[in-house]
Coordinates of C-alpha atoms and ligand atoms in Angstrom, one line a residue:
M5 CA 131.3 30.9 16.9
C6 CA 130.4 28.6 14.0
G7 CA 127.3 28.8 11.9
I8 CA 125.1 25.8 11.4
V9 CA 122.0 25.2 9.2
G10 CA 119.9 22.1 8.4
Y11 CA 117.0 21.6 6.1
V12 CA 114.4 18.8 5.5
G13 CA 111.5 19.3 3.2
G14 CA 110.2 19.1 -0.3
R15 CA 112.6 21.4 -2.1
P16 CA 116.1 20.7 -3.4
C17 CA 118.1 22.2 -0.6
R18 CA 121.7 22.7 -1.8
D19 CA 121.2 26.3 -2.6
L20 CA 119.0 26.9 0.4
L21 CA 121.8 25.7 2.6
I22 CA 124.4 27.8 0.9
A23 CA 122.1 30.9 1.1
G24 CA 121.6 30.1 4.8
L25 CA 125.4 29.9 5.4
E26 CA 125.8 33.3 3.6
K27 CA 123.4 34.8 6.1
L28 CA 125.6 33.5 8.9
E29 CA 128.8 34.9 7.5
Y30 CA 128.7 37.7 10.0
R31 CA 129.5 35.1 12.7
G32 CA 132.9 34.8 11.0
Y33 CA 134.6 31.6 9.8
D34 CA 137.6 30.1 8.2
S35 CA 136.2 27.1 6.3
A36 CA 132.8 25.7 5.4
G37 CA 131.0 22.6 4.1
I38 CA 127.7 20.9 3.3
S39 CA 126.4 17.4 3.3
L40 CA 123.4 16.3 1.2
L41 CA 121.5 13.0 1.5
A42 CA 119.8 11.5 -1.6
D43 CA 119.1 7.9 -2.5
G44 CA 120.5 6.7 0.8
Q45 CA 123.9 8.3 0.0
V46 CA 125.5 11.2 1.9
E47 CA 127.6 13.5 -0.3
T48 CA 129.9 16.0 1.4
V49 CA 131.9 19.0 0.1
R50 CA 134.1 21.1 2.3
A51 CA 136.4 24.0 1.5
V52 CA 138.9 26.2 3.4
G53 CA 138.4 29.9 3.1
N54 CA 135.3 31.8 2.3
L55 CA 132.0 30.6 0.9
A56 CA 133.1 31.4 -2.6
N57 CA 135.5 28.5 -2.3
L58 CA 132.7 26.2 -1.2
R59 CA 130.5 27.5 -4.0
A60 CA 133.3 26.9 -6.4
A61 CA 133.9 23.4 -5.0
I62 CA 130.2 22.6 -5.5
G63 CA 130.4 24.1 -9.0
L64 CA 127.7 26.7 -8.1
D65 CA 129.6 29.4 -10.0
A66 CA 130.9 27.3 -12.8
D67 CA 132.0 30.4 -14.6
Q68 CA 134.1 31.6 -11.7
P69 CA 137.7 30.5 -11.3
V70 CA 138.1 28.0 -8.5
S71 CA 140.9 28.5 -5.9
G72 CA 142.2 27.0 -2.6
E73 CA 141.6 23.5 -1.1
G74 CA 138.6 21.5 -2.2
A75 CA 138.4 23.3 -5.5
V76 CA 137.3 20.4 -7.7
A77 CA 133.6 21.0 -8.7
V78 CA 131.4 18.1 -7.4
A79 CA 127.9 17.5 -8.8
M80 CA 125.6 17.4 -5.7
P81 CA 122.4 15.3 -5.9
P82 CA 119.1 17.2 -5.9
A83 CA 118.7 16.3 -2.2
T84 CA 115.8 17.6 -0.1
I85 CA 117.6 17.1 3.2
G86 CA 121.1 18.4 4.2
L87 CA 123.4 20.2 6.6
G88 CA 125.6 23.2 6.2
H89 CA 128.3 24.7 8.4
T90 CA 130.7 27.7 8.6
R91 CA 133.6 26.9 10.9
W92 CA 135.4 29.2 13.4
A93 CA 138.2 26.9 14.3
T94 CA 138.9 26.2 18.0
H95 CA 140.1 22.6 18.0
G96 CA 142.2 21.5 15.0
R97 CA 143.9 23.6 12.3
V98 CA 142.1 25.3 9.5
T99 CA 142.0 22.4 7.0
E100 CA 139.5 20.8 4.7
E101 CA 139.5 17.6 6.9
N102 CA 138.7 19.7 10.0
A103 CA 135.9 21.5 8.3
H104 CA 132.3 20.3 9.0
P105 CA 130.2 18.3 8.3
H106 CA 131.8 15.3 10.0
G107 CA 130.9 11.7 9.5
D108 CA 131.0 8.5 11.6
C109 CA 133.0 5.4 10.6
T110 CA 130.3 4.4 8.0
E111 CA 129.9 8.0 6.7
R112 CA 126.1 7.3 7.1
I113 CA 125.8 9.7 10.1
H114 CA 126.8 13.3 9.6
I115 CA 126.8 16.1 12.0
V116 CA 127.5 19.9 12.2
L117 CA 128.4 21.5 15.5
N118 CA 128.8 24.9 17.0
G119 CA 130.7 25.2 20.4
I120 CA 133.1 23.0 22.3
V121 CA 132.9 19.4 23.5
E122 CA 135.0 19.7 26.6
N123 CA 135.4 15.9 27.3
H124 CA 136.4 15.2 23.7
T125 CA 139.8 13.8 24.6
E126 CA 138.6 11.0 26.9
L127 CA 135.6 10.2 24.6
R128 CA 137.9 10.0 21.6
R129 CA 140.2 7.6 23.5
E130 CA 137.2 5.4 24.4
L131 CA 135.9 5.4 20.8
V132 CA 139.4 4.6 19.3
D133 CA 139.7 1.7 21.8
A134 CA 136.3 0.5 20.6
G135 CA 137.6 0.6 17.0
H136 CA 136.4 3.9 15.7
A137 CA 138.5 5.7 13.2
F138 CA 138.7 9.5 13.1
T139 CA 139.4 11.6 10.0
S140 CA 139.8 15.0 11.7
E141 CA 141.5 16.7 14.7
T142 CA 138.3 18.3 15.8
D143 CA 136.4 17.8 19.1
A144 CA 133.2 18.0 17.0
E145 CA 133.7 14.7 15.1
I146 CA 133.3 12.9 18.4
V147 CA 129.6 13.5 18.2
A148 CA 129.1 11.6 14.9
H149 CA 130.9 8.6 16.4
M150 CA 129.0 8.8 19.7
I151 CA 125.7 8.7 17.8
E152 CA 127.0 5.8 15.8
K153 CA 127.9 4.0 19.1
H154 CA 124.3 4.4 20.4
Y155 CA 122.4 3.9 17.1
E156 CA 120.0 1.0 17.0
G157 CA 117.6 2.3 14.3
D158 CA 116.1 5.3 16.2
L159 CA 118.1 8.5 15.4
T160 CA 116.4 10.5 18.1
E161 CA 117.2 7.9 20.8
A162 CA 120.8 7.7 19.5
V163 CA 121.3 11.5 19.7
R164 CA 119.7 11.5 23.2
S165 CA 122.0 8.8 24.5
A166 CA 125.1 10.5 22.9
F167 CA 124.0 13.9 24.3
A168 CA 124.0 12.4 27.8
E169 CA 127.7 11.6 27.6
L170 CA 128.9 14.9 26.2
R171 CA 130.2 17.8 28.4
G172 CA 130.7 21.4 27.3
H173 CA 128.6 23.9 25.5
Y174 CA 127.5 23.2 22.0
A175 CA 124.7 22.8 19.6
F176 CA 124.6 20.2 16.8
V177 CA 122.5 18.8 14.1
A178 CA 122.6 15.1 13.0
M179 CA 121.5 13.4 9.8
H180 CA 121.4 9.7 9.0
A181 CA 121.4 8.1 5.6
E182 CA 118.6 5.7 6.7
H183 CA 116.3 8.7 7.7
P184 CA 115.8 10.9 4.6
N185 CA 113.0 12.8 6.3
T186 CA 114.5 13.5 9.7
L187 CA 117.2 15.7 11.3
V188 CA 117.8 15.5 15.0
A189 CA 119.4 18.4 16.9
A190 CA 120.4 19.2 20.5
R191 CA 121.7 22.2 22.4
Q192 CA 123.6 22.9 25.6
E193 CA 124.3 26.7 26.0
C194 CA 125.0 27.4 22.4
P195 CA 122.1 28.9 20.4
L196 CA 119.8 26.7 18.2
I197 CA 116.5 27.7 16.6
V198 CA 114.0 25.8 14.4
G199 CA 112.3 27.5 11.4
I200 CA 108.8 26.0 10.6
G201 CA 107.9 26.4 6.9
Q202 CA 105.1 24.9 4.7
G203 CA 106.1 21.3 4.3
E204 CA 109.7 22.1 5.2
T205 CA 111.7 22.7 8.4
F206 CA 115.0 24.5 9.1
V207 CA 117.2 24.2 12.1
A208 CA 120.0 26.8 12.5
S209 CA 122.3 28.6 15.0
A210 CA 120.6 31.9 14.2
I211 CA 117.4 33.1 12.6
P212 CA 119.1 34.9 9.6
A213 CA 119.9 31.5 8.2
F214 CA 116.2 30.9 7.2
L215 CA 114.5 34.2 7.7
A216 CA 114.0 34.7 4.0
Q217 CA 112.1 31.3 3.9
T218 CA 110.0 31.5 7.1
R219 CA 109.3 33.7 10.1
N220 CA 107.8 31.0 12.3
V221 CA 110.3 29.9 14.8
L222 CA 110.6 27.4 17.6
G223 CA 113.2 28.2 20.3
L224 CA 115.1 25.4 22.0
K225 CA 116.2 25.5 25.7
N226 CA 119.3 24.0 27.2
A227 CA 119.4 20.2 27.3
E228 CA 116.6 19.8 24.8
I229 CA 116.6 17.5 21.7
V230 CA 114.5 18.3 18.7
T231 CA 113.5 15.9 15.9
V232 CA 112.5 17.9 12.7
T233 CA 110.7 16.5 9.6
P234 CA 109.0 18.3 6.7
D235 CA 105.9 18.4 8.8
G236 CA 107.4 20.1 11.8
A237 CA 109.3 19.6 15.0
R238 CA 109.0 17.5 18.2
I239 CA 111.0 18.4 21.3
V240 CA 112.0 16.1 24.2
D241 CA 114.2 16.8 27.2
V242 CA 117.2 14.6 28.1
D243 CA 115.0 12.0 29.8
G244 CA 112.9 11.7 26.6
T245 CA 109.9 13.6 28.1
P246 CA 108.0 15.5 25.4
V247 CA 108.1 19.3 25.7
D248 CA 105.4 21.5 24.4
R249 CA 106.4 24.9 23.0
E250 CA 104.7 27.7 21.1
I251 CA 105.8 28.6 17.6
E252 CA 106.5 32.3 17.5
E253 CA 106.5 34.7 14.6
V254 CA 109.6 36.8 14.1
T255 CA 109.0 40.4 13.0
W256 CA 112.6 41.4 12.6
D257 CA 114.0 42.5 9.2
E258 CA 117.1 40.8 8.0
E259 CA 119.6 43.4 9.4
A260 CA 118.0 43.1 12.8
A261 CA 118.2 39.4 12.6
E262 CA 121.9 39.5 12.0
K263 CA 122.0 41.5 15.2
G264 CA 120.1 38.8 16.9
G265 CA 117.2 41.2 17.6
Y266 CA 119.5 43.7 19.2
P267 CA 119.5 47.3 17.8
T268 CA 123.2 47.2 17.2
F269 CA 126.1 44.7 16.9
M270 CA 127.8 46.4 19.9
L271 CA 124.9 45.7 22.3
K272 CA 124.6 42.1 20.9
E273 CA 128.3 41.6 21.5
I274 CA 128.1 43.0 25.1
H275 CA 125.4 40.4 25.7
E276 CA 127.6 37.7 24.1
Q277 CA 130.3 38.2 26.7
P278 CA 129.2 35.3 28.9
A279 CA 129.5 32.9 25.9
A280 CA 132.8 34.5 24.7
V281 CA 134.4 34.0 28.2
A282 CA 132.9 30.5 28.6
E283 CA 134.3 29.5 25.2
T284 CA 137.7 30.9 26.0
I285 CA 138.1 29.3 29.4
T286 CA 136.0 26.1 29.4
D287 CA 138.3 23.4 28.1
R288 CA 141.4 25.1 29.5
L289 CA 140.0 24.5 33.0
P290 CA 139.2 20.8 32.6
G291 CA 139.1 20.2 36.3
S292 CA 138.9 22.1 39.6
D293 CA 142.6 22.4 40.4
H294 CA 144.7 23.0 37.3
V295 CA 144.9 24.9 34.0
D296 CA 145.5 23.1 30.7
L297 CA 147.3 25.3 28.2
S298 CA 148.9 22.4 26.4
E299 CA 148.3 24.4 23.1
V300 CA 151.0 26.8 24.3
D301 CA 154.4 25.7 22.9
L302 CA 156.8 26.9 25.6
S303 CA 159.2 24.4 27.1
P304 CA 159.0 23.8 30.9
E305 CA 162.6 24.8 31.2
F306 CA 161.9 28.1 29.4
V307 CA 158.9 28.8 31.7
R308 CA 160.9 27.8 34.8
D309 CA 163.9 30.1 33.9
L310 CA 161.8 33.0 32.5
R311 CA 163.4 36.3 33.6
R312 CA 160.7 38.7 32.5
I313 CA 157.5 39.0 30.5
V314 CA 156.9 42.0 28.2
I315 CA 153.3 42.6 27.0
V316 CA 152.8 44.8 23.9
A317 CA 149.5 45.9 22.5
C318 CA 147.3 48.8 21.3
G319 CA 144.0 50.3 22.4
T320 CA 141.7 48.0 24.2
S321 CA 144.1 45.1 24.0
Y322 CA 146.6 47.2 25.9
H323 CA 144.1 47.5 28.7
A324 CA 143.7 43.7 28.8
G325 CA 147.4 43.4 29.0
L326 CA 147.5 45.8 32.0
I327 CA 145.1 43.5 33.8
G328 CA 147.3 40.5 32.7
R329 CA 150.3 42.2 34.4
Y330 CA 148.5 42.2 37.7
A331 CA 147.4 38.6 37.4
I332 CA 150.8 37.3 36.3
E333 CA 152.8 39.3 38.9
Q334 CA 150.3 38.5 41.7
W335 CA 150.0 34.7 41.0
A336 CA 153.2 33.7 39.2
R337 CA 155.6 36.4 40.7
I338 CA 157.2 37.1 37.3
P339 CA 158.1 40.7 36.6
V340 CA 155.9 42.0 33.7
E341 CA 156.7 45.1 31.6
M342 CA 153.8 46.6 29.7
D343 CA 154.1 48.9 26.7
I344 CA 152.1 50.4 24.0
A345 CA 153.2 48.6 20.8
S346 CA 153.6 51.8 18.8
E347 CA 156.0 53.1 21.5
Y348 CA 157.8 49.8 22.2
R349 CA 158.9 49.3 18.6
Y350 CA 160.7 52.6 18.4
R351 CA 162.4 52.7 21.9
E352 CA 165.2 50.3 21.2
P353 CA 163.9 48.0 23.9
V354 CA 166.3 45.8 25.9
V355 CA 164.9 42.3 25.2
G356 CA 166.5 38.9 24.7
P357 CA 166.3 35.0 24.9
D358 CA 165.3 34.9 28.6
D359 CA 162.2 37.0 27.9
L360 CA 158.7 36.1 26.8
V361 CA 157.1 38.9 24.8
I362 CA 153.3 38.6 24.5
G363 CA 151.5 40.5 21.7
I364 CA 147.8 40.9 22.4
T365 CA 145.7 41.7 19.3
Q366 CA 142.1 40.6 18.8
S367 CA 142.3 41.1 15.0
G368 CA 145.8 39.7 14.8
E369 CA 146.5 42.3 12.1
T370 CA 147.4 45.5 14.0
A371 CA 150.6 46.8 12.4
D372 CA 152.2 48.3 15.5
T373 CA 151.7 45.2 17.6
L374 CA 153.0 42.9 14.8
A375 CA 156.1 45.1 14.4
A376 CA 156.8 45.0 18.1
M377 CA 156.4 41.2 18.1
R378 CA 158.8 40.9 15.1
L379 CA 161.3 43.2 16.8
A380 CA 161.3 41.1 20.0
R381 CA 161.6 37.9 18.0
E382 CA 164.6 39.3 16.0
R383 CA 166.3 39.9 19.3
G384 CA 165.8 36.3 20.4
A385 CA 162.8 36.6 22.7
R386 CA 160.1 33.9 22.6
V387 CA 157.0 35.5 21.3
M388 CA 153.4 34.6 22.1
A389 CA 150.4 36.0 20.3
V390 CA 147.0 36.3 22.1
T391 CA 144.5 36.7 19.3
N392 CA 141.0 36.0 18.4
I393 CA 141.5 35.2 14.7
M394 CA 142.9 31.9 13.5
G395 CA 145.4 32.2 10.7
S396 CA 145.9 36.0 11.3
Q397 CA 149.4 37.6 10.7
A398 CA 150.0 37.6 14.5
T399 CA 149.9 33.8 14.5
R400 CA 152.7 33.8 11.9
D401 CA 154.8 36.4 13.7
A402 CA 154.7 34.4 17.0
D403 CA 156.4 31.2 18.3
T404 CA 153.2 30.2 20.0
V405 CA 149.5 31.3 20.1
L406 CA 146.9 31.5 22.8
Y407 CA 143.5 32.0 21.2
T408 CA 140.6 33.9 22.7
R409 CA 137.3 32.5 21.4
A410 CA 135.0 35.4 21.3
G411 CA 133.8 34.8 17.7
L412 CA 133.8 37.6 15.1
E413 CA 133.3 41.1 16.6
M414 CA 131.5 43.4 14.2
G415 CA 131.3 46.5 16.3
V416 CA 134.4 48.7 16.0
A417 CA 134.4 49.2 19.8
A418 CA 135.9 46.1 21.3
T419 CA 133.7 44.6 24.1
K420 CA 133.5 40.7 24.1
T421 CA 137.1 40.5 22.7
F422 CA 138.3 42.5 25.7
T423 CA 136.6 40.3 28.3
A424 CA 137.8 37.2 26.4
Q425 CA 141.4 38.6 26.4
T426 CA 141.1 39.4 30.1
A427 CA 140.0 35.8 30.7
A428 CA 143.0 34.6 28.6
M429 CA 145.3 36.7 30.8
Y430 CA 143.9 35.1 33.9
L431 CA 144.5 31.6 32.4
L432 CA 148.0 32.6 31.5
G433 CA 148.7 33.9 35.0
L434 CA 147.4 30.8 36.6
W435 CA 149.3 28.5 34.2
L436 CA 152.6 30.3 34.8
A437 CA 152.0 30.1 38.6
Q438 CA 151.2 26.4 38.2
S439 CA 154.2 25.7 36.0
R440 CA 156.6 27.4 38.4
N441 CA 154.9 26.3 41.7
A442 CA 154.7 29.9 42.5
W443 CA 151.3 29.9 44.2
P444 CA 149.6 27.7 46.8
Q445 CA 147.4 25.0 45.3
E446 CA 144.4 25.9 47.4
K447 CA 144.6 29.5 46.1
M448 CA 144.8 28.2 42.6
T449 CA 141.7 26.0 43.2
E450 CA 139.8 29.0 44.6
V451 CA 140.6 31.3 41.7
I452 CA 139.8 28.5 39.1
A453 CA 136.4 28.1 40.8
E454 CA 135.9 31.9 40.5
L455 CA 136.9 32.0 36.9
K456 CA 134.4 29.3 36.1
S457 CA 131.7 31.4 37.7
I458 CA 132.5 34.4 35.6
P459 CA 130.4 33.7 32.5
S460 CA 127.2 33.6 34.5
K461 CA 128.3 36.5 36.7
I462 CA 128.7 38.6 33.6
G463 CA 125.2 37.7 32.6
T464 CA 123.9 38.7 36.0
T465 CA 125.8 42.0 35.9
I466 CA 124.3 43.0 32.6
E467 CA 120.8 42.0 33.8
S468 CA 121.2 43.8 37.2
V469 CA 122.8 47.1 36.0
E470 CA 121.5 47.8 32.5
E471 CA 118.4 49.7 33.5
R472 CA 120.2 51.8 36.0
V473 CA 123.0 52.5 33.6
R474 CA 120.5 53.7 31.0
A475 CA 119.1 56.1 33.6
I476 CA 122.6 57.4 34.5
A477 CA 123.3 57.8 30.8
R478 CA 120.2 59.8 30.3
S479 CA 121.1 62.3 33.1
H480 CA 124.7 62.6 31.8
Q481 CA 124.3 62.4 28.0
D482 CA 125.1 66.1 27.5
R483 CA 128.1 66.3 29.8
P484 CA 131.2 67.9 28.0
F485 CA 133.7 65.7 29.9
F486 CA 134.0 62.5 31.9
L487 CA 136.8 61.7 34.4
Y488 CA 137.5 58.0 35.2
L489 CA 139.4 57.1 38.4
G490 CA 140.7 53.8 39.7
R491 CA 143.6 52.4 41.6
N492 CA 145.7 49.2 41.3
I493 CA 143.8 46.7 39.1
G494 CA 140.9 49.1 38.8
L495 CA 143.0 51.5 36.7
P496 CA 143.0 49.4 33.5
V497 CA 139.2 49.1 33.8
C498 CA 139.0 52.9 34.0
L499 CA 141.2 53.3 31.0
E500 CA 139.0 50.9 29.0
G501 CA 135.8 52.7 30.2
A502 CA 137.2 56.0 29.2
L503 CA 138.3 54.7 25.8
K504 CA 134.8 53.3 25.1
M505 CA 133.2 56.6 26.0
K506 CA 135.7 58.5 23.7
E507 CA 135.4 56.2 20.7
I508 CA 131.6 55.9 20.5
S509 CA 130.2 59.0 22.1
Y510 CA 133.0 61.4 21.0
I511 CA 132.9 63.0 24.5
P512 CA 136.3 63.9 25.9
T513 CA 137.3 61.8 28.8
D514 CA 140.4 61.2 31.0
A515 CA 141.3 58.2 33.1
Y516 CA 143.6 58.6 36.0
A517 CA 145.2 56.7 38.8
A518 CA 143.1 58.1 41.7
G519 CA 146.1 58.6 43.8
E520 CA 147.6 60.8 41.1
M521 CA 144.5 63.1 40.9
K522 CA 145.6 65.6 43.6
H523 CA 148.8 66.2 41.5
G524 CA 146.8 68.0 38.8
P525 CA 143.6 66.6 37.3
I526 CA 141.6 67.6 40.4
A527 CA 141.7 71.1 38.8
L528 CA 139.3 69.8 36.1
L529 CA 136.5 69.1 38.6
D530 CA 133.4 71.2 39.1
E531 CA 129.7 70.5 39.9
S532 CA 129.0 69.2 36.4
T533 CA 131.8 66.8 36.1
P534 CA 130.8 63.2 36.2
V535 CA 133.5 61.1 37.8
V536 CA 133.3 57.4 37.2
C537 CA 135.1 55.5 40.0
V538 CA 136.0 51.9 39.8
A539 CA 135.9 50.9 43.5
T540 CA 135.5 47.2 43.6
N541 CA 137.0 45.3 46.5
S542 CA 140.8 45.2 46.5
P543 CA 143.6 45.5 49.1
I544 CA 143.6 49.3 48.6
L545 CA 139.9 50.0 48.5
D546 CA 140.3 52.3 51.5
K547 CA 142.7 54.5 49.6
M548 CA 140.2 54.6 46.7
L549 CA 137.4 55.6 49.0
S550 CA 139.3 58.6 50.4
N551 CA 140.1 59.7 46.8
M552 CA 136.4 59.5 46.0
A553 CA 135.7 61.6 49.1
E554 CA 138.2 64.2 47.8
V555 CA 136.3 64.3 44.5
R556 CA 133.0 64.6 46.1
A557 CA 134.1 67.4 48.3
R558 CA 134.6 69.4 45.1
G559 CA 130.9 68.8 44.2
A560 CA 131.6 66.4 41.4
D561 CA 129.0 63.8 40.4
V562 CA 130.5 60.4 41.5
I563 CA 129.3 57.3 39.7
A564 CA 130.9 54.3 41.4
I565 CA 131.3 50.6 40.4
A566 CA 131.4 48.6 43.6
T567 CA 131.4 44.9 44.7
E568 CA 128.1 43.5 45.7
G569 CA 127.7 43.5 49.5
N570 CA 130.0 46.4 50.0
A571 CA 128.0 49.3 51.4
Q572 CA 130.9 51.6 52.1
V573 CA 131.3 52.8 48.5
A574 CA 127.8 54.2 48.3
E575 CA 128.6 56.5 51.2
V576 CA 131.0 58.4 49.0
A577 CA 129.2 58.2 45.7
D578 CA 126.0 59.7 44.1
Q579 CA 125.3 56.6 42.1
T580 CA 126.6 53.1 42.9
L581 CA 126.4 50.1 40.5
H582 CA 127.2 46.8 42.1
V583 CA 128.8 43.9 40.3
P584 CA 128.9 40.3 41.7
A585 CA 131.7 39.5 44.1
T586 CA 134.7 37.5 43.0
D587 CA 138.5 37.3 43.6
W588 CA 139.8 40.9 43.6
V589 CA 142.2 40.2 40.7
V590 CA 139.3 38.8 38.7
Q591 CA 136.9 41.6 39.6
P592 CA 137.9 43.8 36.6
I593 CA 136.2 41.4 34.1
L594 CA 132.9 42.2 35.8
A595 CA 133.6 45.9 36.6
V596 CA 134.1 46.8 33.0
V597 CA 130.6 45.7 31.9
P598 CA 128.7 48.7 33.4
L599 CA 131.3 51.0 31.8
Q600 CA 130.8 49.5 28.4
L601 CA 127.0 50.0 28.9
L602 CA 127.4 53.6 30.1
A603 CA 129.4 54.5 27.0
Y604 CA 126.9 52.6 24.8
H605 CA 123.8 54.3 26.2
V606 CA 125.3 57.8 26.2
A607 CA 126.2 57.4 22.5
R608 CA 122.8 55.9 21.6
L609 CA 120.9 58.6 23.4
N610 CA 122.9 61.1 21.4
G611 CA 121.9 59.2 18.2
L612 CA 125.4 58.1 17.3
N613 CA 126.3 55.1 15.1
V614 CA 128.1 53.0 17.8
D615 CA 128.9 50.1 15.4
Q616 CA 130.9 52.3 13.0
P617 CA 132.1 55.4 14.9
R618 CA 133.7 58.2 12.9
N619 CA 137.4 58.1 12.1
L620 CA 137.8 54.6 13.4
A621 CA 138.5 51.2 11.7
K622 CA 138.0 47.8 13.4
T623 CA 141.5 46.8 12.4
V624 CA 144.4 49.3 12.2
T625 CA 146.8 47.8 9.7
V626 CA 148.5 51.1 8.9
E627 CA 151.4 52.3 11.1
Ligands
AGP722 C1 138.9 49.3 20.7 O1 137.6 49.4 20.9 C2 139.4 49.8 19.4 N1 138.7 49.1 18.4 C3 140.9 49.8 19.2 O2 141.5 50.5 20.3 C4 141.5 48.4 19.3 O3 141.5 47.8 20.5 C5 143.0 48.5 18.8 O4 143.0 49.0 17.5 C6 143.7 47.2 18.9 O5 143.2 46.3 18.0 P1 143.6 44.7 18.0 O6 143.2 44.1 19.3 O7 142.9 44.1 16.9 O8 145.1 44.7 17.9

């Protein structure tokens, strides 16, 4: 999730842009850059690493030692129009060339972009055939050249024409050397907001970028193009039809703004799950019938002859791995062994050259997972890292990497990185099935269509259950214990729900395979025990229903997660929360959302700090 900011007005804007980027640091990044336009010339400085490197490269902190790439101080003109960007790499390595802003062939058009241009490969081919020269590996640079292709003196028209040819989800801002008082921006899915000041206008991916300068904002909807000048903003839709929109005043303080108006980072990140999953799957599902994981460096022979997969991880990542096991075994028919990394590394595992070991770690820095990956690699296994952080240690301890694209997660309790990991597991399961012809094409096509529907279905789930979950939380916030039950692919969802409740509400919980309950845990039940049952549609739902009836017979309070349209579950539950229907193997990515919200609201109602729970760190780098 990149950060973008643009300014046009009467004030020198170099420092305003840098200040804006600093306010977007919470979005996470690995490189940054600015472009300033003065006297018809565009000057650009980019730097890898944190903003201090960019500041040094610009000579902002002349007394500070400069370090890393792009470290030579460059005198920037006192420009009153410019662009700034913090990059969260998705396409192209973390290098100065790949950092934004990007220019066209003439370096007169510059753009900054947040998101992914899905059809970048074919557009790049067309542009190269037409004589365009590219300087980066990024999908984003395409946009500068597309605007160049359409430019005939009117920047808004050129952006509108370019926008019509792009596919994906992105927001970008463009600047042209011939238009020193104009920026043009557009959005498709990714956030973009305009800040209206006195004789100056900002455009940014989030309000914190300009909140210190103005509280008057203009929101942009999907497929809208805005032309901003010092005097204000003019919105048109993709057909060029003017759009009227009220300027609103933001009352948030800066901290709230960083949380996007949500009371906590955790709730913000729960609501960011549709975007996190969309970013993770979009360009890996380019068509309707196949998965493109060309970034995964495993030879077809290795994949064909693969004897076994071992998944190692900790905490929430372990639960995503459990779901991955079901998907890979169901679709690709490859045996999958799953282990907690801190156990795997000390049990003298039998692993070798015919094995693929997958280390799942959102931070990419969890000591036990890294050690387990290294152990497997030493024993000749091929090692894949599934991580959310470019350049993290896991990427160096692996032979190949599959990135999730959830953006930086500030809340200690993982939410959007879990659903992004689960989506990555589904991609991997389908890709392995496809690579080994292990699953009928029509089935593949069906599940690919389902996966593509998941981002909006997560949004629908949050909207449809949040109020009810809040009410359930209110009536259970003082319970001393929660039991979570599930079967088959519902069990990892239970484990994750129980972990969320433990780590942010500090209420003891247990998660159990429902079929196992009568072998002991049933003794824990009494009238006050809330039992959360994941009972979404699956081949063994009937078994799950009878386990729920057993629980209910002991007077426990059953809260069930069921698939929309299934009325059976409600008959054996006190409260039933329905999630949209999808393929049964994909259902967990939806079923977990009500459980995240339940833990969240119980903790909030008990006045707890959900973003920084006691005794917990976001990244566990100690053994
Ligand atoms: C989950 O909410 C916790 N923050 C924790 O269990 C976490 O999942 C675990 O520490 C693994 O972290 P990783 O994905 O960064 O390796």
